[in-house]
CSV table of N, CA and C in Angstrom, one decimal:
chain,number,residue,atom,x,y,z
A,1,UNK,N,-31.5,2.6,-50.3
A,1,UNK,CA,-31.8,1.8,-49.1
A,1,UNK,C,-31.2,0.4,-49.0
A,2,UNK,N,-30.5,0.5,-47.7
A,2,UNK,CA,-29.6,-0.9,-47.5
A,2,UNK,C,-30.4,-1.6,-46.7
A,3,UNK,N,-30.5,-3.3,-46.7
A,3,UNK,CA,-31.2,-4.2,-46.3
A,3,UNK,C,-30.8,-5.0,-45.5
A,4,UNK,N,-30.8,-4.5,-43.5
A,4,UNK,CA,-29.8,-5.5,-42.9
A,4,UNK,C,-30.6,-6.4,-42.3
A,5,UNK,N,-30.3,-7.7,-42.0
A,5,UNK,CA,-30.9,-8.3,-40.5
A,5,UNK,C,-30.3,-7.8,-39.2
A,6,UNK,N,-31.7,-7.8,-38.5
A,6,UNK,CA,-31.2,-8.1,-36.9
A,6,UNK,C,-31.2,-8.9,-35.9
A,7,UNK,N,-30.5,-9.2,-35.6
A,7,UNK,CA,-30.2,-10.6,-34.7
A,7,UNK,C,-29.7,-10.1,-33.4
A,8,UNK,N,-31.2,-10.4,-33.2
A,8,UNK,CA,-31.3,-10.6,-31.7
A,8,UNK,C,-32.2,-11.4,-30.6
A,9,UNK,N,-32.3,-11.6,-29.2
A,9,UNK,CA,-33.3,-11.8,-29.0
A,9,UNK,C,-34.3,-10.8,-28.9
A,10,UNK,N,-33.7,-9.6,-28.4
A,10,UNK,CA,-35.2,-8.8,-28.6
A,10,UNK,C,-35.7,-7.7,-29.3
A,11,UNK,N,-36.6,-7.6,-29.0
A,11,UNK,CA,-37.5,-6.8,-30.5
A,11,UNK,C,-37.0,-5.2,-30.9
A,12,UNK,N,-37.0,-5.6,-32.0
A,12,UNK,CA,-36.5,-3.8,-32.2
A,12,UNK,C,-37.5,-2.7,-31.9
A,13,UNK,N,-36.8,-1.8,-31.4
A,13,UNK,CA,-37.4,-0.4,-30.7
A,13,UNK,C,-38.0,0.6,-32.0
A,14,UNK,N,-39.0,1.2,-31.4
A,14,UNK,CA,-39.1,2.6,-32.5
A,14,UNK,C,-37.6,3.5,-32.4
A,15,UNK,N,-37.1,3.6,-31.5
A,15,UNK,CA,-36.4,4.3,-31.4
A,15,UNK,C,-34.8,3.7,-32.4
A,16,UNK,N,-34.7,2.6,-32.2
A,16,UNK,CA,-33.7,1.7,-33.2
A,16,UNK,C,-34.1,1.8,-34.7
A,17,UNK,N,-35.7,1.2,-35.2
A,17,UNK,CA,-36.0,1.7,-36.4
A,17,UNK,C,-35.6,3.3,-37.1
A,18,UNK,N,-36.0,4.1,-35.9
A,18,UNK,CA,-36.0,5.4,-36.7
A,18,UNK,C,-34.7,6.0,-37.2
A,19,UNK,N,-33.6,5.5,-36.0
A,19,UNK,CA,-32.4,5.7,-35.9
A,19,UNK,C,-31.5,5.3,-37.7
A,20,UNK,N,-32.4,3.7,-37.8
A,20,UNK,CA,-31.6,3.2,-39.2
A,20,UNK,C,-31.8,3.9,-40.2
A,21,UNK,N,-33.4,4.1,-40.2
A,21,UNK,CA,-33.9,4.7,-41.3
A,21,UNK,C,-33.3,6.2,-41.6
A,22,UNK,N,-32.9,6.8,-40.2
A,22,UNK,CA,-32.6,7.8,-40.5
A,22,UNK,C,-31.2,7.6,-41.8
A,23,UNK,N,-30.5,6.5,-41.4
A,23,UNK,CA,-28.8,6.4,-41.9
A,23,UNK,C,-29.3,5.2,-43.3
A,24,UNK,N,-30.5,5.5,-43.6
A,24,UNK,CA,-30.9,4.7,-44.8
A,24,UNK,C,-30.8,3.2,-44.6
A,25,UNK,N,-31.1,2.6,-43.7
A,25,UNK,CA,-31.0,0.8,-43.7
A,25,UNK,C,-31.9,1.1,-43.2
A,26,UNK,N,-32.7,-0.3,-43.5
A,26,UNK,CA,-34.3,-0.8,-43.1
A,26,UNK,C,-33.9,-2.5,-42.4
A,27,UNK,N,-34.4,-2.4,-41.4
A,27,UNK,CA,-33.9,-3.3,-40.6
A,27,UNK,C,-35.3,-4.5,-40.5
A,28,UNK,N,-34.8,-5.8,-40.8
A,28,UNK,CA,-35.7,-7.0,-40.5
A,28,UNK,C,-35.3,-8.0,-39.3
A,29,UNK,N,-36.3,-8.4,-38.1
A,29,UNK,CA,-35.8,-9.3,-37.4
A,29,UNK,C,-35.6,-10.2,-38.1
A,30,UNK,N,-35.0,-11.4,-37.9
A,30,UNK,CA,-34.5,-12.5,-38.2
A,30,UNK,C,-34.5,-13.7,-37.1
A,31,UNK,N,-34.4,-13.0,-35.7
A,31,UNK,CA,-34.1,-14.2,-34.7
A,31,UNK,C,-32.7,-14.2,-34.0
A,32,UNK,N,-32.5,-15.0,-33.3
A,32,UNK,CA,-31.6,-14.7,-32.2
A,32,UNK,C,-30.6,-15.6,-32.6
A,33,UNK,N,-29.1,-15.8,-32.4
A,33,UNK,CA,-28.2,-16.5,-33.0
A,33,UNK,C,-26.9,-17.0,-31.9
A,34,UNK,N,-26.3,-18.1,-32.3
A,34,UNK,CA,-25.1,-18.3,-31.0
A,34,UNK,C,-24.0,-17.2,-31.7
A,35,UNK,N,-23.9,-16.2,-31.3
A,35,UNK,CA,-22.9,-15.4,-31.8
A,35,UNK,C,-21.1,-15.9,-32.6
A,36,UNK,N,-21.1,-17.2,-31.7
A,36,UNK,CA,-19.9,-18.3,-32.4
A,36,UNK,C,-20.1,-19.5,-33.6
A,37,UNK,N,-21.7,-19.1,-33.7
A,37,UNK,CA,-21.9,-20.2,-34.7
A,37,UNK,C,-21.5,-19.5,-36.3
A,38,UNK,N,-20.5,-19.7,-36.5
A,38,UNK,CA,-20.2,-18.7,-38.0
A,38,UNK,C,-21.5,-19.3,-38.7
A,39,UNK,N,-21.8,-20.2,-39.4
A,39,UNK,CA,-22.7,-21.0,-40.3
A,39,UNK,C,-24.0,-20.6,-39.9
A,40,UNK,N,-24.3,-20.3,-38.5
A,40,UNK,CA,-25.8,-19.7,-37.9
A,40,UNK,C,-26.3,-18.2,-38.3
A,41,UNK,N,-24.9,-17.5,-38.1
A,41,UNK,CA,-24.8,-16.4,-38.3
A,41,UNK,C,-24.9,-15.9,-39.7
A,42,UNK,N,-23.8,-16.0,-40.4
A,42,UNK,CA,-24.0,-16.3,-42.0
A,42,UNK,C,-25.6,-17.0,-42.4
A,43,UNK,N,-26.1,-17.9,-42.1
A,43,UNK,CA,-27.1,-17.8,-42.6
A,43,UNK,C,-28.4,-17.3,-42.7
A,44,UNK,N,-27.9,-16.6,-41.5
A,44,UNK,CA,-29.3,-15.5,-41.1
A,44,UNK,C,-29.3,-14.5,-41.8
A,45,UNK,N,-28.2,-13.9,-42.3
A,45,UNK,CA,-27.6,-12.7,-43.2
A,45,UNK,C,-27.8,-13.2,-44.8
A,46,UNK,N,-28.3,-14.2,-45.2
A,46,UNK,CA,-27.9,-14.4,-46.8
A,46,UNK,C,-29.3,-13.4,-47.3
A,47,UNK,N,-29.3,-12.6,-48.5
A,47,UNK,CA,-30.2,-11.9,-48.7
A,47,UNK,C,-29.9,-10.4,-48.3
A,48,UNK,N,-29.0,-10.1,-47.4
A,48,UNK,CA,-28.9,-8.5,-46.7
A,48,UNK,C,-27.3,-8.5,-47.1
A,49,UNK,N,-27.3,-6.8,-46.9
A,49,UNK,CA,-26.3,-6.3,-47.1
A,49,UNK,C,-24.9,-6.1,-45.7
A,50,UNK,N,-25.8,-6.2,-44.9
A,50,UNK,CA,-25.4,-6.6,-43.8
A,50,UNK,C,-26.6,-7.1,-42.6
A,51,UNK,N,-25.8,-6.7,-41.5
A,51,UNK,CA,-26.8,-6.8,-40.0
A,51,UNK,C,-26.3,-6.1,-39.1
A,52,UNK,N,-27.2,-5.9,-37.9
A,52,UNK,CA,-27.6,-5.1,-36.7
A,52,UNK,C,-26.7,-6.7,-35.4
A,53,UNK,N,-25.9,-6.4,-34.9
A,53,UNK,CA,-25.8,-7.2,-33.6
A,53,UNK,C,-24.6,-6.7,-32.6
A,54,UNK,N,-24.9,-7.3,-31.4
A,54,UNK,CA,-24.3,-6.9,-30.0
A,54,UNK,C,-23.1,-7.6,-30.0
A,55,UNK,N,-22.7,-8.9,-30.2
A,55,UNK,CA,-21.8,-9.5,-29.5
A,55,UNK,C,-20.5,-9.6,-30.6
A,56,UNK,N,-19.5,-9.2,-30.4
A,56,UNK,CA,-18.2,-8.4,-31.2
A,56,UNK,C,-18.0,-10.0,-31.9
A,57,UNK,N,-18.0,-11.2,-31.3
A,57,UNK,CA,-17.7,-12.7,-32.0
A,57,UNK,C,-18.7,-12.6,-33.5
A,58,UNK,N,-19.9,-12.1,-33.4
A,58,UNK,CA,-20.5,-12.2,-34.4
A,58,UNK,C,-20.5,-10.8,-35.6
A,59,UNK,N,-20.1,-9.9,-35.0
A,59,UNK,CA,-19.7,-8.4,-35.8
A,59,UNK,C,-18.0,-8.7,-36.6
A,60,UNK,N,-17.3,-9.7,-35.8
A,60,UNK,CA,-16.0,-10.4,-36.6
A,60,UNK,C,-16.4,-12.1,-37.7
A,61,UNK,N,-17.1,-12.3,-37.4
A,61,UNK,CA,-17.3,-13.0,-38.7
A,61,UNK,C,-18.3,-12.5,-39.9
A,62,UNK,N,-19.2,-11.8,-39.3
A,62,UNK,CA,-19.9,-10.6,-40.5
A,62,UNK,C,-18.8,-9.8,-41.6
A,63,UNK,N,-17.7,-9.1,-40.5
A,63,UNK,CA,-17.0,-8.6,-41.7
A,63,UNK,C,-15.7,-9.3,-42.1
A,64,UNK,N,-15.8,-10.7,-41.6
A,64,UNK,CA,-14.3,-11.1,-42.4
A,64,UNK,C,-15.2,-11.9,-43.5
A,65,UNK,N,-16.5,-11.9,-43.6
A,65,UNK,CA,-17.0,-12.2,-44.7
A,65,UNK,C,-17.9,-11.4,-45.4
A,66,UNK,N,-17.7,-9.9,-45.3
A,66,UNK,CA,-17.1,-8.6,-46.1
A,66,UNK,C,-19.3,-8.5,-46.5
A,67,UNK,N,-19.7,-8.5,-45.1
A,67,UNK,CA,-21.2,-8.4,-44.6
A,67,UNK,C,-20.6,-6.4,-43.8
A,68,UNK,N,-21.3,-5.4,-44.4
A,68,UNK,CA,-21.4,-4.2,-43.1
A,68,UNK,C,-22.1,-4.7,-42.0
A,69,UNK,N,-21.4,-3.7,-40.5
A,69,UNK,CA,-22.6,-4.3,-39.3
A,69,UNK,C,-23.0,-3.3,-38.8
A,70,UNK,N,-24.0,-3.0,-38.1
A,70,UNK,CA,-24.3,-1.9,-37.6
A,70,UNK,C,-25.0,-2.3,-36.1
A,71,UNK,N,-24.6,-1.1,-35.2
A,71,UNK,CA,-24.5,-1.5,-33.8
A,71,UNK,C,-25.0,0.2,-33.4
A,72,UNK,N,-26.0,-0.7,-32.3
A,72,UNK,CA,-26.8,0.8,-32.0
A,72,UNK,C,-25.7,1.6,-30.0
A,73,UNK,N,-25.5,2.8,-30.5
A,73,UNK,CA,-24.7,2.7,-29.4
A,73,UNK,C,-26.3,3.3,-28.1
A,74,UNK,N,-25.7,3.0,-26.7
A,74,UNK,CA,-26.5,2.9,-25.7
A,74,UNK,C,-26.3,4.2,-24.8
A,75,UNK,N,-27.3,4.9,-25.0
A,75,UNK,CA,-27.7,5.9,-24.2
A,75,UNK,C,-27.7,6.1,-22.8
A,76,UNK,N,-27.9,5.2,-22.7
A,76,UNK,CA,-28.1,5.3,-20.5
A,76,UNK,C,-27.3,4.0,-19.7
A,77,UNK,N,-26.2,4.3,-20.0
A,77,UNK,CA,-25.4,3.2,-19.3
A,77,UNK,C,-25.7,3.5,-17.5
A,78,UNK,N,-25.4,2.3,-17.1
A,78,UNK,CA,-25.9,1.8,-16.0
A,78,UNK,C,-25.1,2.5,-15.2
A,79,UNK,N,-24.8,2.6,-13.7
A,79,UNK,CA,-23.6,2.7,-13.1
A,79,UNK,C,-22.8,1.5,-12.5
A,80,UNK,N,-22.1,1.1,-12.1
A,80,UNK,CA,-22.1,-0.2,-11.6
A,80,UNK,C,-23.0,-0.4,-10.3
A,81,UNK,N,-23.1,-1.6,-10.3
A,81,UNK,CA,-24.4,-2.0,-9.5
A,81,UNK,C,-25.6,-1.5,-9.6
A,82,UNK,N,-26.3,-0.5,-10.5
A,82,UNK,CA,-27.0,-0.6,-11.0
A,82,UNK,C,-27.6,-1.8,-12.1
A,83,UNK,N,-29.0,-1.3,-12.1
A,83,UNK,CA,-29.8,-2.7,-13.2
A,83,UNK,C,-29.5,-1.7,-14.5
A,84,UNK,N,-29.0,-2.8,-15.5
A,84,UNK,CA,-28.4,-2.3,-17.3
A,84,UNK,C,-29.8,-2.1,-17.6
A,85,UNK,N,-30.0,-1.0,-18.0
A,85,UNK,CA,-31.0,0.0,-19.1
A,85,UNK,C,-30.6,0.3,-20.7
A,86,UNK,N,-31.4,-0.1,-21.6
A,86,UNK,CA,-30.6,0.2,-23.1
A,86,UNK,C,-31.8,1.2,-23.9
A,87,UNK,N,-31.3,2.3,-24.3
A,87,UNK,CA,-32.3,3.1,-24.9
A,87,UNK,C,-30.9,3.7,-26.5
A,88,UNK,N,-31.1,3.1,-27.3
A,88,UNK,CA,-30.5,3.3,-28.6
A,88,UNK,C,-30.3,4.9,-29.0
A,89,UNK,N,-29.2,5.4,-28.7
A,89,UNK,CA,-28.9,6.6,-28.9
A,89,UNK,C,-28.7,7.0,-30.2
A,90,UNK,N,-27.9,5.9,-30.6
A,90,UNK,CA,-26.9,6.4,-32.2
A,90,UNK,C,-27.0,5.1,-32.9
A,91,UNK,N,-26.9,5.2,-34.3
A,91,UNK,CA,-26.6,4.0,-34.8
A,91,UNK,C,-25.3,3.8,-35.8
A,92,UNK,N,-24.5,3.2,-35.5
A,92,UNK,CA,-23.2,3.3,-36.4
A,92,UNK,C,-23.1,2.1,-37.3
A,93,UNK,N,-22.6,2.5,-38.8
A,93,UNK,CA,-22.3,0.8,-39.7
A,93,UNK,C,-20.9,1.3,-40.1
A,94,UNK,N,-20.0,-0.3,-39.7
A,94,UNK,CA,-18.7,-0.2,-39.6
A,94,UNK,C,-18.6,-1.8,-41.0
């Protein structure tokens, strides 16, 4: 089992936990971070083998420092002008 930090201002959903566990990843909520602050991002992932992030800048920082990056795919993309809705449909590790 791999252990990833979940960096977000949002709480993990049951669907996200289930998708990650099915991929062999245990997620721990560590709070939010400024996606452009490398020291803050790296400080949150110390002791983990990777992290789940939304922002591409955070993903690049993590990959440049040899961490795995997890991303949830949104299965409910809103049409233009509609309220954004999120439902995790798949979990990807890069």
